[in-house]
Short mmCIF file of C-alpha atoms and ligand atoms in Angstrom, two decimals:
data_model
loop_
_atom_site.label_atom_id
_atom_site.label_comp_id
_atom_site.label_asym_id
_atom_site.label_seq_id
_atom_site.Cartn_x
_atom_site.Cartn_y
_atom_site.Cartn_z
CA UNK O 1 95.74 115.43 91.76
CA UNK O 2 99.27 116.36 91.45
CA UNK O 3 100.71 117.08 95.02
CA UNK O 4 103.44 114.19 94.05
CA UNK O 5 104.98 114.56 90.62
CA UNK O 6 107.62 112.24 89.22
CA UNK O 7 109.18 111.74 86.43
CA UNK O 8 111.27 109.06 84.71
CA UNK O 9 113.97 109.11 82.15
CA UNK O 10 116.11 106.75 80.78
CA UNK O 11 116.26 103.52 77.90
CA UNK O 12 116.45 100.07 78.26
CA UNK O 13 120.13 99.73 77.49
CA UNK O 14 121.58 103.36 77.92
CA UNK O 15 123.76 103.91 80.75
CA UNK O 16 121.01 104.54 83.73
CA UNK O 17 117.35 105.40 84.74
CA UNK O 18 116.50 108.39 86.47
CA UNK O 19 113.60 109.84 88.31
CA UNK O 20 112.78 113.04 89.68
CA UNK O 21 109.95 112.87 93.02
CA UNK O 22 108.35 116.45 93.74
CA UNK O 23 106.27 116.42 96.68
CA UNK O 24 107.18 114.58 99.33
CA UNK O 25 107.47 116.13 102.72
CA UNK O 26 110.74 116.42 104.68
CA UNK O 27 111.51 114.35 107.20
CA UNK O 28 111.20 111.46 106.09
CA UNK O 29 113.64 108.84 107.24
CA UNK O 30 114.68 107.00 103.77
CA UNK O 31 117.77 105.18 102.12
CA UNK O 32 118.98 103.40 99.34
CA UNK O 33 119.12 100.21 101.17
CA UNK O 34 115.27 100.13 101.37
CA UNK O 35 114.23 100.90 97.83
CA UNK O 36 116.71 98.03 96.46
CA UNK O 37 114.14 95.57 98.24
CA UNK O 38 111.47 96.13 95.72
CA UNK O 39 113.85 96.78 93.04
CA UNK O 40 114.47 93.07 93.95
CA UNK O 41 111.53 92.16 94.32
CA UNK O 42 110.38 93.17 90.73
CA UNK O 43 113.53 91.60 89.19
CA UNK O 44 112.49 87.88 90.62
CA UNK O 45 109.88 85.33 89.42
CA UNK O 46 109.58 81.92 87.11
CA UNK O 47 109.72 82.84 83.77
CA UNK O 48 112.04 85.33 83.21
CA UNK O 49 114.81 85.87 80.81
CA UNK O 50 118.87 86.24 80.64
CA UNK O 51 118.54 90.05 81.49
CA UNK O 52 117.61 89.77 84.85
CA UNK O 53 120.88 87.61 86.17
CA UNK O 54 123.07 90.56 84.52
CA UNK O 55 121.13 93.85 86.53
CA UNK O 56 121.45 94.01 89.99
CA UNK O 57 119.25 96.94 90.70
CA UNK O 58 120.07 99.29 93.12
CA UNK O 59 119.03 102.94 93.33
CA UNK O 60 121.44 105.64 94.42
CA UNK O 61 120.26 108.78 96.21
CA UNK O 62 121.56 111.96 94.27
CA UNK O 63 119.27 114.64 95.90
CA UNK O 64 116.70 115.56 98.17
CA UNK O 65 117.88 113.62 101.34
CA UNK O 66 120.59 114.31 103.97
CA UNK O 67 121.81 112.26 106.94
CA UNK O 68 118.88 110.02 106.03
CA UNK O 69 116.05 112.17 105.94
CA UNK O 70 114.26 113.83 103.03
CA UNK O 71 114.43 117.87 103.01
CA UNK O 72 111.26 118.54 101.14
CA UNK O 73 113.37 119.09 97.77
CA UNK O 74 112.51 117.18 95.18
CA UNK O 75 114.41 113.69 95.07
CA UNK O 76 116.69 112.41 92.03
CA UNK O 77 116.97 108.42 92.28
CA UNK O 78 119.60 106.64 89.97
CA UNK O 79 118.82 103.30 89.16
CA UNK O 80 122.53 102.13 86.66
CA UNK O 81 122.02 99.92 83.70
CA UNK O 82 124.87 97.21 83.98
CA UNK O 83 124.21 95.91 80.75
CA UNK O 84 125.13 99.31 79.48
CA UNK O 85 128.99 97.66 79.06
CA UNK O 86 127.90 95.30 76.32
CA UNK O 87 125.74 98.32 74.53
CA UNK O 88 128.32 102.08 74.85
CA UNK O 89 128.59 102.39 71.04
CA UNK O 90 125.29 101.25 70.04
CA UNK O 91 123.41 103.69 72.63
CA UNK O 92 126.03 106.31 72.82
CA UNK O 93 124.84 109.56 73.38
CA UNK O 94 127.77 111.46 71.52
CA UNK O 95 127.22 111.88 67.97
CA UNK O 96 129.21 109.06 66.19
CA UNK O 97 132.39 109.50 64.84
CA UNK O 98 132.71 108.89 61.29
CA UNK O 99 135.21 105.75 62.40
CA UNK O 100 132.65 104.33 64.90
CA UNK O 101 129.75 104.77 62.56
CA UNK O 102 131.59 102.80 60.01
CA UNK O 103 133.04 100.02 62.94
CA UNK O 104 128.91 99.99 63.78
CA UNK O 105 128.07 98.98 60.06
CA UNK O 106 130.93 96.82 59.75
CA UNK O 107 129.88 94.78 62.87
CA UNK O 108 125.94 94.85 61.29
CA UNK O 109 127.16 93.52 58.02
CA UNK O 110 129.08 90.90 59.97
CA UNK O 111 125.96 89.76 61.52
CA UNK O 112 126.58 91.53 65.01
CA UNK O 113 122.84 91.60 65.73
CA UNK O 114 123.27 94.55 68.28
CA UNK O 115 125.20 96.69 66.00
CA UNK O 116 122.18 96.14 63.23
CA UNK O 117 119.32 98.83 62.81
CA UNK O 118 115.63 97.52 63.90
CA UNK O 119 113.52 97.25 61.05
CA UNK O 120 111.31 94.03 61.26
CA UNK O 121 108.50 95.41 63.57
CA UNK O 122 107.54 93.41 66.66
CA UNK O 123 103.57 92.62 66.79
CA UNK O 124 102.25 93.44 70.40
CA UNK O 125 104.99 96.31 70.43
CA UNK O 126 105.23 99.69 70.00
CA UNK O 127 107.52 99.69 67.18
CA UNK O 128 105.31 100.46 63.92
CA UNK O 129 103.38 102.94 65.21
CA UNK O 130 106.27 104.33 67.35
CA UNK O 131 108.19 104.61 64.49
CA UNK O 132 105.83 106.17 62.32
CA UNK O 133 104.79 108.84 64.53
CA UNK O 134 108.72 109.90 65.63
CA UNK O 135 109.93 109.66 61.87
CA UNK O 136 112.39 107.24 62.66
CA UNK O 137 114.10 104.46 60.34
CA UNK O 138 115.07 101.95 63.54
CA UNK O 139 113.44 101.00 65.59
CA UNK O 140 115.61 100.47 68.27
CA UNK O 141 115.17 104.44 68.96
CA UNK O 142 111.45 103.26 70.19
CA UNK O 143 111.93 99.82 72.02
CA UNK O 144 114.29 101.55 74.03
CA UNK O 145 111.95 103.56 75.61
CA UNK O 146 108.85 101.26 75.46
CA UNK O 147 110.83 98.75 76.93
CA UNK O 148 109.73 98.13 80.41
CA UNK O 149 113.05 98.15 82.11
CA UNK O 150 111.39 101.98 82.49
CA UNK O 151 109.78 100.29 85.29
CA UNK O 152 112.41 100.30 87.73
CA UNK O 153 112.40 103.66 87.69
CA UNK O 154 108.95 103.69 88.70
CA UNK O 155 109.91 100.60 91.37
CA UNK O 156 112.16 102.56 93.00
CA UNK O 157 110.14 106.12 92.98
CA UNK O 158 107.30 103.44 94.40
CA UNK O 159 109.71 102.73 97.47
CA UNK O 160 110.13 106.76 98.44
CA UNK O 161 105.98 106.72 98.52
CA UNK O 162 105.88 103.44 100.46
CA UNK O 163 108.33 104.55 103.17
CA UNK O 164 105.98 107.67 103.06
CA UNK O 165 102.51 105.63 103.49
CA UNK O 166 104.35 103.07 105.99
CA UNK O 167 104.94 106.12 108.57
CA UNK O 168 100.93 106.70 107.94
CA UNK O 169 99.95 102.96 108.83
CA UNK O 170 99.39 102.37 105.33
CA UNK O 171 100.46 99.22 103.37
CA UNK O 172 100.47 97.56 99.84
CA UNK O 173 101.54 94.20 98.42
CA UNK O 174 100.83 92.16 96.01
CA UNK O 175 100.19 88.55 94.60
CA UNK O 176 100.03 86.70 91.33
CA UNK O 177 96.45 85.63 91.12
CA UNK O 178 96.22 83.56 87.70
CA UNK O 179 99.05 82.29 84.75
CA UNK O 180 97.85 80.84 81.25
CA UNK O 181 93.95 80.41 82.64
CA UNK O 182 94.77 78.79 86.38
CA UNK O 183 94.09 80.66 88.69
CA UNK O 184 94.42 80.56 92.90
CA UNK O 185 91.79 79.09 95.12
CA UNK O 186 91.09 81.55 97.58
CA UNK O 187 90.48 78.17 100.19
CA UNK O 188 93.72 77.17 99.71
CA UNK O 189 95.82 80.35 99.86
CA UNK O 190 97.67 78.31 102.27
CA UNK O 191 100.85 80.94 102.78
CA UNK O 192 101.85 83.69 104.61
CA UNK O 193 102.60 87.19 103.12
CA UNK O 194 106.23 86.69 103.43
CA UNK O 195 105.82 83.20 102.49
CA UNK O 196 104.06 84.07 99.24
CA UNK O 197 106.09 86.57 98.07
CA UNK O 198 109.45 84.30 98.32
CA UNK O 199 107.59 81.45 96.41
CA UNK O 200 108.97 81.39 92.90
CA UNK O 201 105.79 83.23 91.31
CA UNK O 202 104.89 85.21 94.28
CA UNK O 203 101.95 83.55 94.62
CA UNK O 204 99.80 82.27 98.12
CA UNK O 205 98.00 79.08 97.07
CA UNK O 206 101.00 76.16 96.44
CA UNK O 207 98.61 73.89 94.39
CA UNK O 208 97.81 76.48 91.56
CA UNK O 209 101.51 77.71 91.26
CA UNK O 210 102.37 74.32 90.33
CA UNK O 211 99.94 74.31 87.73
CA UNK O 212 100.84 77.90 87.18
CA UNK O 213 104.80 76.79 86.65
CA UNK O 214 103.43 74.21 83.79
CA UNK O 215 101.93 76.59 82.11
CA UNK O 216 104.85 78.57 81.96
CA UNK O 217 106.89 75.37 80.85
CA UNK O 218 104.27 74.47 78.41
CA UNK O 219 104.92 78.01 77.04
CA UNK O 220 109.30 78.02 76.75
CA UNK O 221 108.79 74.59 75.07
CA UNK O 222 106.76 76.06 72.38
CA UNK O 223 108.65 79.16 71.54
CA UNK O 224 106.00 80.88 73.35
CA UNK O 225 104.54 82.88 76.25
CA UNK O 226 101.55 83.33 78.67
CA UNK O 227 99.85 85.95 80.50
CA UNK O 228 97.96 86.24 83.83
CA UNK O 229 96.93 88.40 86.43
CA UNK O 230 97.92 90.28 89.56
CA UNK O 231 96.12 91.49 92.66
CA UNK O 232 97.44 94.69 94.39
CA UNK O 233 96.26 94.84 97.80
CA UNK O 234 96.87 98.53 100.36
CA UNK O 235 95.60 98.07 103.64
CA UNK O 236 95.18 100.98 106.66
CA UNK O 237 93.90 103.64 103.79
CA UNK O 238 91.85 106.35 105.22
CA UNK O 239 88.27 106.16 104.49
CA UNK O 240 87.88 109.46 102.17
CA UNK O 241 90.57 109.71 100.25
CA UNK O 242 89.59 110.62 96.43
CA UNK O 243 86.16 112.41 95.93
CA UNK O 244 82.38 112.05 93.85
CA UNK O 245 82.50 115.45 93.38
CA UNK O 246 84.51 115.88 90.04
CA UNK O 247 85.77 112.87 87.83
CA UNK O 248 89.61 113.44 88.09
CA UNK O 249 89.19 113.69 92.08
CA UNK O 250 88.09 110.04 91.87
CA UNK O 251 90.69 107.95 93.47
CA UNK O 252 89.42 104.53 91.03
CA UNK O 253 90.03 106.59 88.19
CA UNK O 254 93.54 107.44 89.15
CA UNK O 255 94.29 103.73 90.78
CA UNK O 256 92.94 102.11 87.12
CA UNK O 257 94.70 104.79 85.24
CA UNK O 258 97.82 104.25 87.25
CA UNK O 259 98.08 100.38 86.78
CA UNK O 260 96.69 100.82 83.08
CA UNK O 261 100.20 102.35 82.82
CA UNK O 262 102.28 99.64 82.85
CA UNK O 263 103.29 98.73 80.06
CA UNK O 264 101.65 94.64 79.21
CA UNK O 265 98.76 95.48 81.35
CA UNK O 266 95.63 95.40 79.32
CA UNK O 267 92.41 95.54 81.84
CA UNK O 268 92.14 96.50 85.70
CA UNK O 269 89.11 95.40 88.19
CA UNK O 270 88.63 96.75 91.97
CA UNK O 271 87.06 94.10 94.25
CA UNK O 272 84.74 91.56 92.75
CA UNK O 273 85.19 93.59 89.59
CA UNK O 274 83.40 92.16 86.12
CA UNK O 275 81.69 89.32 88.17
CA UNK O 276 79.32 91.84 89.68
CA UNK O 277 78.02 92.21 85.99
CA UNK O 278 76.70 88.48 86.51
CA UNK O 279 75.19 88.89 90.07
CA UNK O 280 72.11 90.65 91.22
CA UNK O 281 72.62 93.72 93.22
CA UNK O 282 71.77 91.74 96.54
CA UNK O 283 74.68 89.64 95.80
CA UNK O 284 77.11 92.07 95.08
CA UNK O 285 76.52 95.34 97.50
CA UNK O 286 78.82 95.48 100.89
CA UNK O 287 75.99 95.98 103.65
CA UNK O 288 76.93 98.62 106.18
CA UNK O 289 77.50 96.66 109.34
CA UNK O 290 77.75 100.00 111.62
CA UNK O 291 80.67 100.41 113.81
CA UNK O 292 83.07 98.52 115.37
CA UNK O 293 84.48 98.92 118.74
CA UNK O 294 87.19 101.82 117.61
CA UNK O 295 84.80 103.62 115.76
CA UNK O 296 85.48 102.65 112.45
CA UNK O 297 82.70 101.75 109.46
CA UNK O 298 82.53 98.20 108.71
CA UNK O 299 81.21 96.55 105.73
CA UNK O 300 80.27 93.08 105.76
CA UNK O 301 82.27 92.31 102.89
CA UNK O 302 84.31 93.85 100.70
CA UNK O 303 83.05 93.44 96.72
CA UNK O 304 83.78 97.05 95.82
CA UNK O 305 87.64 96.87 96.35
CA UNK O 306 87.15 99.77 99.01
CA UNK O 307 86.12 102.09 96.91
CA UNK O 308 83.00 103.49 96.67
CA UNK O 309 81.74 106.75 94.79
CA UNK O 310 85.25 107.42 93.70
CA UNK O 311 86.39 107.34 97.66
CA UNK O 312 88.49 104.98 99.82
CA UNK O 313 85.40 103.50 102.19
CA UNK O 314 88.00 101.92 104.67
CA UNK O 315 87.96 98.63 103.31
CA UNK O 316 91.31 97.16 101.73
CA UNK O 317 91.91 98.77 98.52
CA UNK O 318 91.57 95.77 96.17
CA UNK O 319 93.04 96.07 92.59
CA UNK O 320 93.48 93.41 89.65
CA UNK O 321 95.55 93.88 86.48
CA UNK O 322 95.57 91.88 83.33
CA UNK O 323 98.79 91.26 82.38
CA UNK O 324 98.72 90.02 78.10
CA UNK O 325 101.40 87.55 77.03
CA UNK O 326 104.64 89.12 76.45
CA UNK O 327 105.01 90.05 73.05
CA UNK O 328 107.96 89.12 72.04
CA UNK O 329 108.04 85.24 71.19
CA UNK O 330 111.40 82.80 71.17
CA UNK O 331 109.59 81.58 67.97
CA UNK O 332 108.79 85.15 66.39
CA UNK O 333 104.75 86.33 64.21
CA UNK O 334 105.22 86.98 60.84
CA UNK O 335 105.40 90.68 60.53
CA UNK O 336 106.59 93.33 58.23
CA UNK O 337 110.00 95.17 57.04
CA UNK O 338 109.21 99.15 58.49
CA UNK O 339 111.85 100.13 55.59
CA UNK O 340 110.22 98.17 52.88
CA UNK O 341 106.52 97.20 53.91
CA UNK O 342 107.20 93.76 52.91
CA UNK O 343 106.05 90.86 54.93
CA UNK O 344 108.93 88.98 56.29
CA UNK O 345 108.70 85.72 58.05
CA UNK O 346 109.61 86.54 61.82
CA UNK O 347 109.64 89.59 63.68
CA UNK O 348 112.99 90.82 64.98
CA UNK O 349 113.70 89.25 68.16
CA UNK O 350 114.84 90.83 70.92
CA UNK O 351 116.08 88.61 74.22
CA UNK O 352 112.73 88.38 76.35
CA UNK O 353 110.77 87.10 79.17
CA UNK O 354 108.36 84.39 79.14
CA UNK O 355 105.77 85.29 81.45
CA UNK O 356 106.13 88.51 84.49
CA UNK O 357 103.12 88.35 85.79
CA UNK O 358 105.12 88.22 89.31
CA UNK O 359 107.41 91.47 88.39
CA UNK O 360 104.10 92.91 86.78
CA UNK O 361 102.77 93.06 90.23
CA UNK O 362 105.59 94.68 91.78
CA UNK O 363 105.55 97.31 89.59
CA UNK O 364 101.42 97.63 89.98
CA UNK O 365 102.62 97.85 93.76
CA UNK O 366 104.76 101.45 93.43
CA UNK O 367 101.81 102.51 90.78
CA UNK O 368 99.11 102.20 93.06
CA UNK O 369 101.79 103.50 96.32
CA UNK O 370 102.44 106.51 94.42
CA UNK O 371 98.65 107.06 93.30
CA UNK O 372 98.04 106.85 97.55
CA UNK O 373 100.84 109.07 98.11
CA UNK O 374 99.72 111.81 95.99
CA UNK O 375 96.19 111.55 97.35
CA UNK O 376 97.29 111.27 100.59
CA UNK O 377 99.44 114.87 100.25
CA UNK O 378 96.01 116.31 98.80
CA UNK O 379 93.72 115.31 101.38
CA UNK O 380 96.28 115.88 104.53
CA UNK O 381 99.08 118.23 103.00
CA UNK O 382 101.85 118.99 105.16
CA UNK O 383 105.23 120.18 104.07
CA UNK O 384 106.87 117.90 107.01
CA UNK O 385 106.13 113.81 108.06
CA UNK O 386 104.94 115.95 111.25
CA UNK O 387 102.40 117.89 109.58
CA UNK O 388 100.66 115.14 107.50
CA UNK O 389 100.85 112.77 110.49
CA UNK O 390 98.99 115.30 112.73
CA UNK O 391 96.57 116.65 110.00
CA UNK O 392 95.86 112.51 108.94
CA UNK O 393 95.30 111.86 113.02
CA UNK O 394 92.98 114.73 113.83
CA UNK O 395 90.90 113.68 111.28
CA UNK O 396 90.66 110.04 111.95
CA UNK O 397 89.88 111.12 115.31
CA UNK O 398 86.86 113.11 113.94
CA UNK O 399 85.59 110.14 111.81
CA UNK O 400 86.05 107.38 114.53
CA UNK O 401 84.15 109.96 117.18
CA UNK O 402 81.25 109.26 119.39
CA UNK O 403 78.31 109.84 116.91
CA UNK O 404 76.15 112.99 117.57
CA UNK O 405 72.98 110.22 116.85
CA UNK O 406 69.62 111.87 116.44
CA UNK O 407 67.76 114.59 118.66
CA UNK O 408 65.66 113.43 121.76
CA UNK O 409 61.79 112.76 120.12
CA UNK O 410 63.01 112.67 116.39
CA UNK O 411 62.39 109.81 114.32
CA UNK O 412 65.13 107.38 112.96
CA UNK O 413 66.25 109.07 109.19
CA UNK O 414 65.71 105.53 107.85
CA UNK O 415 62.60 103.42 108.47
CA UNK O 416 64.03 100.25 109.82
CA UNK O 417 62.69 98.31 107.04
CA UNK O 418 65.52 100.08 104.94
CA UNK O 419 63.06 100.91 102.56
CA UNK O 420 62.87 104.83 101.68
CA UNK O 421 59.98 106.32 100.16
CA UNK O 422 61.05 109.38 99.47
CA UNK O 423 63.91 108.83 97.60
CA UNK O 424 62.38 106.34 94.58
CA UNK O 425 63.39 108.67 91.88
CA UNK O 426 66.80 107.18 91.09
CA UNK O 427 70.23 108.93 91.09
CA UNK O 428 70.22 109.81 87.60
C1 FMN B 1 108.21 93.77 84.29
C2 FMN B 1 107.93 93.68 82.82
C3 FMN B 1 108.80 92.98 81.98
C4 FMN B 1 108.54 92.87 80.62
N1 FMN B 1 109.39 92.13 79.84
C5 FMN B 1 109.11 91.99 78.52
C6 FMN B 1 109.93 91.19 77.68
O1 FMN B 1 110.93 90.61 78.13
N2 FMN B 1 109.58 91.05 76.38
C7 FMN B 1 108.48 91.65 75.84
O2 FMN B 1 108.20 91.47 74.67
N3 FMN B 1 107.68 92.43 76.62
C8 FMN B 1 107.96 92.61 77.92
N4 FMN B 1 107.14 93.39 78.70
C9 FMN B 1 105.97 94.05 78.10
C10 FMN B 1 106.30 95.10 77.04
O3 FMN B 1 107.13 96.11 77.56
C11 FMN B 1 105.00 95.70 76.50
O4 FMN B 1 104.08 94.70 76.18
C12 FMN B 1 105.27 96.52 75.26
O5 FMN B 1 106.07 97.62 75.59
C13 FMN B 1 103.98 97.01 74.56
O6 FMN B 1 103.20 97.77 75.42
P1 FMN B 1 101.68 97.36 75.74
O7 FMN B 1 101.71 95.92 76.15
O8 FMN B 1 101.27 98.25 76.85
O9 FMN B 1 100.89 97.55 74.49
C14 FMN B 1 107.39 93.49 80.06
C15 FMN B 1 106.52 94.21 80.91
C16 FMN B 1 106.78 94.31 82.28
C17 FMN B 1 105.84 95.08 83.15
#
């Protein structure tokens, strides 16, 4: 696609994270107050380390909106790193002054672990092979980047295309889904949305967060950390966005690709996902109930996610991301020196999280909001809130029309048996 571009910028400790948005129409009504919500949101959740009470994130507005409503411009969001303060020498941007290059190694030879180049290489990183392939001798110039404070960047860019899909009638959220193995009971998702996503792991059935928040405990106790998995949910997406016709129109390829992004995420299902590898076909394909009373297509359930053939079908858009256990462990892998290739006996270790499965989802929210955003602007266009609203209506008017149905005398396309004897040859 490509109708919405963004792009981020920024490290984990520098001063601030920017991103650039191309491509969404003016008109919009947006502010800063709004995108700070999921900001927020992505900064909560049990399991979490010291970082998160020191940011506050908040994205400023530095283009591409006046008196509250976007201008069609591309938009430049500015989301400030406040731990910068305790970091200024050690990620200035300035070249060092001889003085401050020799304060730097006086401060590493005193033990000042900040001051000290990276060299013991984090398993489950990026920091050997980043390293390697930039030519660099610490790796602090890689974790910086790889580090997934990137993702408020991509938070916040996630709250211009929400505002954007909200006007449409379009909505996404998220829930944690499993920690360390337990996993909810769909029977006893017991709480609201709102209720859910205030609950310390942002998660709908009480009984299995408990179990969830052991596992977690389990984890600190032992130097350790767990994964899980999180379930993106948009509802009120068009049927026909994304297309069969060509393999990077398909909207599953760009909503896996998307979520595959994040950094820790390590598998992505739609719907019933690998389980429909164990089922027969019968127990796995959404029958086609016909129409409801507005028109729209209605499948009995909803196994595919809502996406079928590479195209939104009308159903909730149903998306699941594996989320690995963070790398970096309280009680640190044996690794290697990048310097020396020795083995050493721990990894370096760099203050971390325990589990973000929670925050994981948040951030698979604004990748699969910006993924419907861009599709959106391809299918509809429109250079103003206006235009896309009108083209998006006029064509859910067409698809939720009486149907034409078939000529007077002709017979039904379909024997009603379902079976169809022309077609036996297969589809490939
Ligand atoms: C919201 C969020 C917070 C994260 N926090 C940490 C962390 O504190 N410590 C850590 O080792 N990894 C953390 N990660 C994951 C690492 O950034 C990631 O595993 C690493 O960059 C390697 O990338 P990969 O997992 O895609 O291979 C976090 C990921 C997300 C999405």
């Amino acid at each position: 696609m490509g109708r919405l571009r963004y792009l981020t910028a920024g490290e984990s400790h520098g001063q601030a994270l920017g991103v650039t948005l191309e491509g969404v129409p003016a008109g919009l009504p947006l502010t800063a107050e709004e995108l700070t919500v999921d900001l927020a949101r992505r900064q909560r959740g049990y399991g979490r380390g010291a970082r998160q009470s020191i940011e506050q994130d908040t994205a400023e507005i530095l283009g591409g909106v006046r008196h509250g409503r976007t201008l069609g411009s591309p938009i430049l969001l500015h989301v400030r790193n406040r731990d910068w303060e305790n970091w200024t020498k050690v990620m200035q941007v300035e070249p060092l002054s001889a003085g401050d290059a020799g304060a730097l190694a006086a401060a590493a030879e005193d033990g000042n672990k900040r001051a000290t180049p990276v060299t013991r290489v984090r398993p489950g990183h990026a920091d050997l092979a980043g390293a390697l392939k930039y030519d660099f001798d610490d790796v602090r110039n890689v974790l910086e980047r790889a580090s997934a404070r990137e993702t408020a960047a991509r938070v916040a860019a996630g709250g211009v295309a929400r505002a954007f899909l909200r006007q449409l009638g379009i909505e996404v959220w998220s829930f944690t889904a499993e920690v360390g193995g337990v996993a909810v009971d769909p029977a006893n998702c017991t709480r609201s949305r709102e209720e859910a996503d205030a609950s310390p792991l942002r998660c709908p059935d009480p009984d299995a967060e408990a179990a969830m928040i052991a596992r977690i405990d389990e984890a600190r106790s032992n130097g350790d950390t767990v994964g899980g998995v999180f379930e993106v949910v948009a509802h009120g997406v068009p049927l026909g966005l994304g297309s069969y016709v060509h393999w990077d129109r398909r909207l599953d390829a760009a909503l896996a690709a998307a979520v595959m992004s994040i950094n820790i995420v390590k598998g992505v299902e739609f719907g019933l996902g690998f389980e429909q590898t164990r089922r027969f076909g019968s127990a796995v394909h959404d029958v086609i109930e016909g129409r409801d009373e507005d028109g729209h297509w209605v499948h009995r359930t909803n196994n595919a996610g809502g996406l079928t053939g590479g195209i939104s079908n009308g159903e909730p858009i149903v998306v699941r991301g594996a989320v690995k256990p963070i790398s970096t462990l309280a009680r640190p892998l044996p690794s290697a020196d990048l310097l020396t290739g020795a083995p050493v006996e721990k990894a370096h270790y760099e203050r971390s999280d325990i589990s973000v499965v929670p925050a994981a989802g948040v951030v698979g929210e604004a990748m699969v909001l910006l993924t419907l955003a861009d599709f959106v602007l391809d299918k509809f266009g429109g250079d103003s809130l206006e235009e896309t609203r009108d083209n998006l209506e006029r064509y859910r008017a067409r698809i939720t029309s009486p149907l034409r149905g078939p000529a007077a005398g002709s017979a039904p396309a379909t024997p009603v048996d379902g079976s169809d004897e022309a077609g036996s040859g297969g589809d490939d």
